[in-house]
Amino acid sequence: AQSVAQPEDQVNVAEGNPLTVKCTYSVSGNPYLFWYVQYPNRGLQFLLKYITGDNLVKGSYGFEAEFNKSQTSFHLKKPSALVSDSALYFCAVRALISSGSARQLTFGSGTQLTVLP
Amino acid sequence: DAGITQSPRHKVTETGTPVTLRCHQTENHRYMYWYRQDPGHGLRLIHYSYGVKDTDKGEVSDGYSVSRSKTEDFLLTLESATSSQTSVYFCAIKNVQDMTYEQYFGPGTRLTVT
């Protein structure tokens, strides 16, 4: 089965410290991987993606993610966290869905990031 | 929110009543999606559309139907609402012109079925 997992429901980090939000995937073929952020009472906002090329991908708001094929991971990182980064983060993989013939986005269950002042 | 509006933004309805949620986009995108968001499940695809009158099922389509009679509008209907359909519903579009594959989301509709 093709899937994506976010092993941590909650991540707490102090402002100014580096942050990591973890994501692992299981998919046939080459994965297309995405990170989204959701602020309270808002829709999801696209942060960054990996399709091909460099394993380190840079995105919006200073976030970056590292694609690791051998570990099937795509962890989201930021060198110095801000209180305003506190939000719900979703990893997603473009994959075949069981009921259809087209490749669609499959989302992880989300990780709540809290940056403490 | 990428030129996507959803209506209503909040709705409370009773079990057994029909409910229709509307997604409207202003940028003429071909692909549109309906997801539901529930704690511990992330977002799950209900139905999607790849053109006017062209729709297909997602992973959680039971109890839902969709229609797309115009490019700009994608309707999600709960024929007979149940409490298990209490959720936040998100519409999304995909811009395929540059083959970038990411989707852009609307602000969501919070539906409560009592």
Coordinates of N, CA, C and O in Angstrom, one line a residue, chain A residues 21-86:
Chain A
V21 N 10.4 18.4 11.5 CA 9.1 17.6 11.5 C 9.3 16.4 10.6 O 9.6 16.6 9.4
K22 N 9.0 15.2 11.1 CA 9.4 14.0 10.4 C 8.3 13.5 9.5 O 7.1 13.6 9.8
C23 N 8.7 12.9 8.3 CA 7.8 12.3 7.4 C 8.5 11.1 6.7 O 9.6 11.2 6.3
T24 N 7.8 10.0 6.7 CA 8.3 8.8 5.9 C 7.2 8.4 4.9 O 6.1 8.7 5.2
Y25 N 7.7 7.8 3.9 CA 6.7 7.4 2.8 C 6.9 6.0 2.4 O 8.0 5.4 2.6
S26 N 5.9 5.5 1.8 CA 6.0 4.1 1.1 C 5.2 4.3 -0.2 O 4.0 4.5 -0.2
V27 N 5.9 4.2 -1.3 CA 5.2 4.4 -2.6 C 6.0 3.6 -3.7 O 7.2 3.5 -3.6
S28 N 5.3 3.1 -4.7 CA 5.9 2.5 -5.8 C 6.5 3.5 -6.7 O 5.8 4.5 -7.0
G29 N 7.6 3.2 -7.2 CA 8.2 4.1 -8.2 C 8.8 5.4 -7.5 O 9.1 5.4 -6.3
N30 N 9.1 6.4 -8.3 CA 9.7 7.6 -7.8 C 8.6 8.5 -7.1 O 7.6 8.8 -7.7
P31 N 8.9 8.9 -5.9 CA 7.9 9.7 -5.1 C 7.9 11.1 -5.5 O 8.9 11.7 -5.7
Y32 N 6.7 11.7 -5.5 CA 6.5 13.2 -5.5 C 6.1 13.6 -4.1 O 5.0 13.1 -3.7
L33 N 6.8 14.4 -3.4 CA 6.6 14.6 -2.0 C 6.3 16.1 -1.8 O 7.0 17.0 -2.4
F34 N 5.5 16.4 -0.8 CA 5.0 17.8 -0.6 C 4.9 18.0 0.9 O 4.6 17.1 1.7
W35 N 5.1 19.3 1.3 CA 4.8 19.8 2.7 C 3.8 20.9 2.6 O 3.9 21.8 1.7
Y36 N 2.8 20.8 3.5 CA 1.8 21.9 3.6 C 1.7 22.3 5.0 O 2.0 21.6 5.9
V37 N 1.3 23.6 5.2 CA 1.1 24.1 6.6 C -0.3 24.6 6.7 O -0.9 25.1 5.7
Q38 N -0.9 24.4 7.9 CA -2.3 24.9 8.1 C -2.3 25.7 9.4 O -2.0 25.2 10.5
Y39 N -2.7 27.0 9.3 CA -2.9 27.8 10.5 C -4.4 27.7 10.9 O -5.2 27.3 10.1
P40 N -4.7 28.0 12.1 CA -6.0 27.8 12.7 C -7.1 28.4 11.8 O -7.0 29.6 11.4
N41 N -8.1 27.6 11.5 CA -9.3 28.1 10.8 C -8.9 28.6 9.4 O -9.6 29.4 8.8
R42 N -7.9 28.0 8.8 CA -7.5 28.3 7.4 C -7.3 27.0 6.6 O -7.2 25.9 7.2
G43 N -7.3 27.2 5.3 CA -6.9 26.1 4.4 C -5.5 25.8 4.4 O -4.7 26.5 5.1
L44 N -5.1 24.7 3.8 CA -3.7 24.3 3.7 C -2.9 25.2 2.8 O -3.4 25.6 1.7
Q45 N -1.7 25.6 3.1 CA -0.8 26.4 2.3 C 0.4 25.5 1.8 O 1.0 24.9 2.7
F46 N 0.7 25.6 0.6 CA 1.8 24.8 0.0 C 3.1 25.4 0.5 O 3.3 26.7 0.5
L47 N 4.0 24.6 1.0 CA 5.3 25.0 1.5 C 6.4 24.7 0.5 O 7.3 25.6 0.2
L48 N 6.5 23.4 0.1 CA 7.6 23.0 -0.8 C 7.3 21.6 -1.3 O 6.4 21.0 -0.8
K49 N 8.1 21.2 -2.3 CA 7.9 19.9 -2.9 C 9.3 19.3 -3.4 O 10.2 20.1 -3.6
Y50 N 9.3 18.0 -3.5 CA 10.4 17.3 -4.2 C 9.8 16.5 -5.3 O 8.9 15.7 -5.1
I51 N 10.3 16.8 -6.5 CA 9.9 16.0 -7.7 C 11.1 15.2 -8.2 O 11.1 14.0 -8.4
T52 N 12.2 15.9 -8.4 CA 13.4 15.3 -8.8 C 14.6 16.3 -8.6 O 14.3 17.5 -8.2
G53 N 15.8 15.9 -8.7 CA 16.9 16.8 -8.6 C 17.5 16.8 -7.2 O 17.6 15.7 -6.6
D54 N 17.9 18.0 -6.7 CA 18.7 18.1 -5.5 C 17.8 17.5 -4.3 O 16.6 17.8 -4.2
N55 N 18.5 16.8 -3.4 CA 17.8 16.2 -2.3 C 17.3 17.2 -1.3 O 16.4 17.0 -0.5
L56 N 18.0 18.4 -1.2 CA 17.6 19.4 -0.3 C 16.8 20.4 -1.1 O 17.2 21.1 -2.0
V57 N 15.5 20.6 -0.6 CA 14.6 21.4 -1.3 C 14.3 22.6 -0.4 O 14.0 22.5 0.8
K58 N 14.3 23.8 -0.9 CA 14.0 25.0 -0.2 C 12.6 25.5 -0.5 O 12.2 25.4 -1.7
G59 N 11.9 26.0 0.5 CA 10.5 26.5 0.3 C 10.3 27.8 0.9 O 11.2 28.6 1.2
S60 N 9.0 28.0 1.2 CA 8.5 29.3 1.7 C 8.9 29.5 3.2 O 9.1 28.5 3.9
Y61 N 9.0 30.7 3.6 CA 9.1 31.1 5.0 C 10.4 30.5 5.7 O 10.5 30.3 6.9
G62 N 11.4 30.2 4.9 CA 12.7 29.7 5.4 C 12.7 28.2 5.7 O 13.7 27.7 6.2
F63 N 11.7 27.5 5.3 CA 11.7 26.1 5.5 C 12.4 25.3 4.4 O 12.5 25.8 3.2
E64 N 12.9 24.2 4.7 CA 13.6 23.3 3.7 C 13.3 21.9 4.1 O 12.8 21.6 5.2
A65 N 13.5 21.0 3.1 CA 13.2 19.6 3.4 C 14.3 18.7 2.7 O 14.7 19.1 1.6
E66 N 14.6 17.6 3.3 CA 15.6 16.8 2.8 C 15.0 15.4 2.3 O 14.5 14.7 3.2
F67 N 15.2 15.1 1.1 CA 14.7 13.8 0.5 C 15.8 12.8 0.7 O 17.0 13.0 0.3
N68 N 15.5 11.7 1.4 CA 16.4 10.6 1.6 C 15.8 9.3 1.1 O 15.0 8.7 1.7
K69 N 16.3 8.9 -0.1 CA 15.7 7.7 -0.7 C 15.9 6.5 0.0 O 15.1 5.6 0.2
S70 N 17.1 6.3 0.6 CA 17.5 5.1 1.3 C 16.6 4.9 2.6 O 16.3 3.8 3.0
Q71 N 16.3 6.0 3.2 CA 15.5 6.0 4.5 C 14.0 6.3 4.2 O 13.2 6.3 5.1
T72 N 13.7 6.4 2.9 CA 12.3 6.8 2.5 C 11.7 7.9 3.4 O 10.6 7.8 4.0
S73 N 12.5 9.0 3.5 CA 12.1 10.0 4.4 C 12.1 11.4 3.7 O 12.8 11.5 2.7
F74 N 11.3 12.3 4.2 CA 11.3 13.7 3.6 C 11.0 14.6 4.8 O 9.9 15.1 5.0
H75 N 12.0 14.8 5.6 CA 11.8 15.6 6.9 C 11.8 17.1 6.6 O 12.7 17.6 5.8
L76 N 10.9 17.8 7.2 CA 10.9 19.3 7.1 C 11.8 19.9 8.2 O 11.7 19.5 9.3
K77 N 12.5 20.9 7.8 CA 13.5 21.6 8.7 C 13.5 23.1 8.6 O 13.1 23.6 7.5
K78 N 13.9 23.7 9.7 CA 14.1 25.1 9.7 C 15.2 25.4 10.7 O 15.2 24.9 11.8
P79 N 16.2 26.2 10.3 CA 17.4 26.4 11.1 C 17.1 27.2 12.4 O 17.7 26.9 13.5
S80 N 16.1 28.1 12.4 CA 15.8 28.9 13.6 C 14.3 29.1 13.6 O 13.7 29.8 12.8
A81 N 13.6 28.5 14.6 CA 12.2 28.5 14.7 C 11.7 29.9 15.2 O 12.3 30.5 16.0
L82 N 10.5 30.3 14.7 CA 9.8 31.4 15.1 C 8.5 31.0 15.8 O 7.9 30.0 15.4
V83 N 8.0 31.9 16.7 CA 6.7 31.6 17.4 C 5.6 31.5 16.3 O 4.7 30.7 16.4
S84 N 5.7 32.3 15.3 CA 4.7 32.4 14.2 C 4.8 31.1 13.3 O 3.9 30.9 12.5
D85 N 5.7 30.2 13.5 CA 5.8 29.0 12.8 C 4.8 27.9 13.4 O 4.6 26.9 12.8
S86 N 4.3 28.2 14.6 CA 3.4 27.3 15.2 C 2.1 27.1 14.4 O 1.4 28.0 14.0

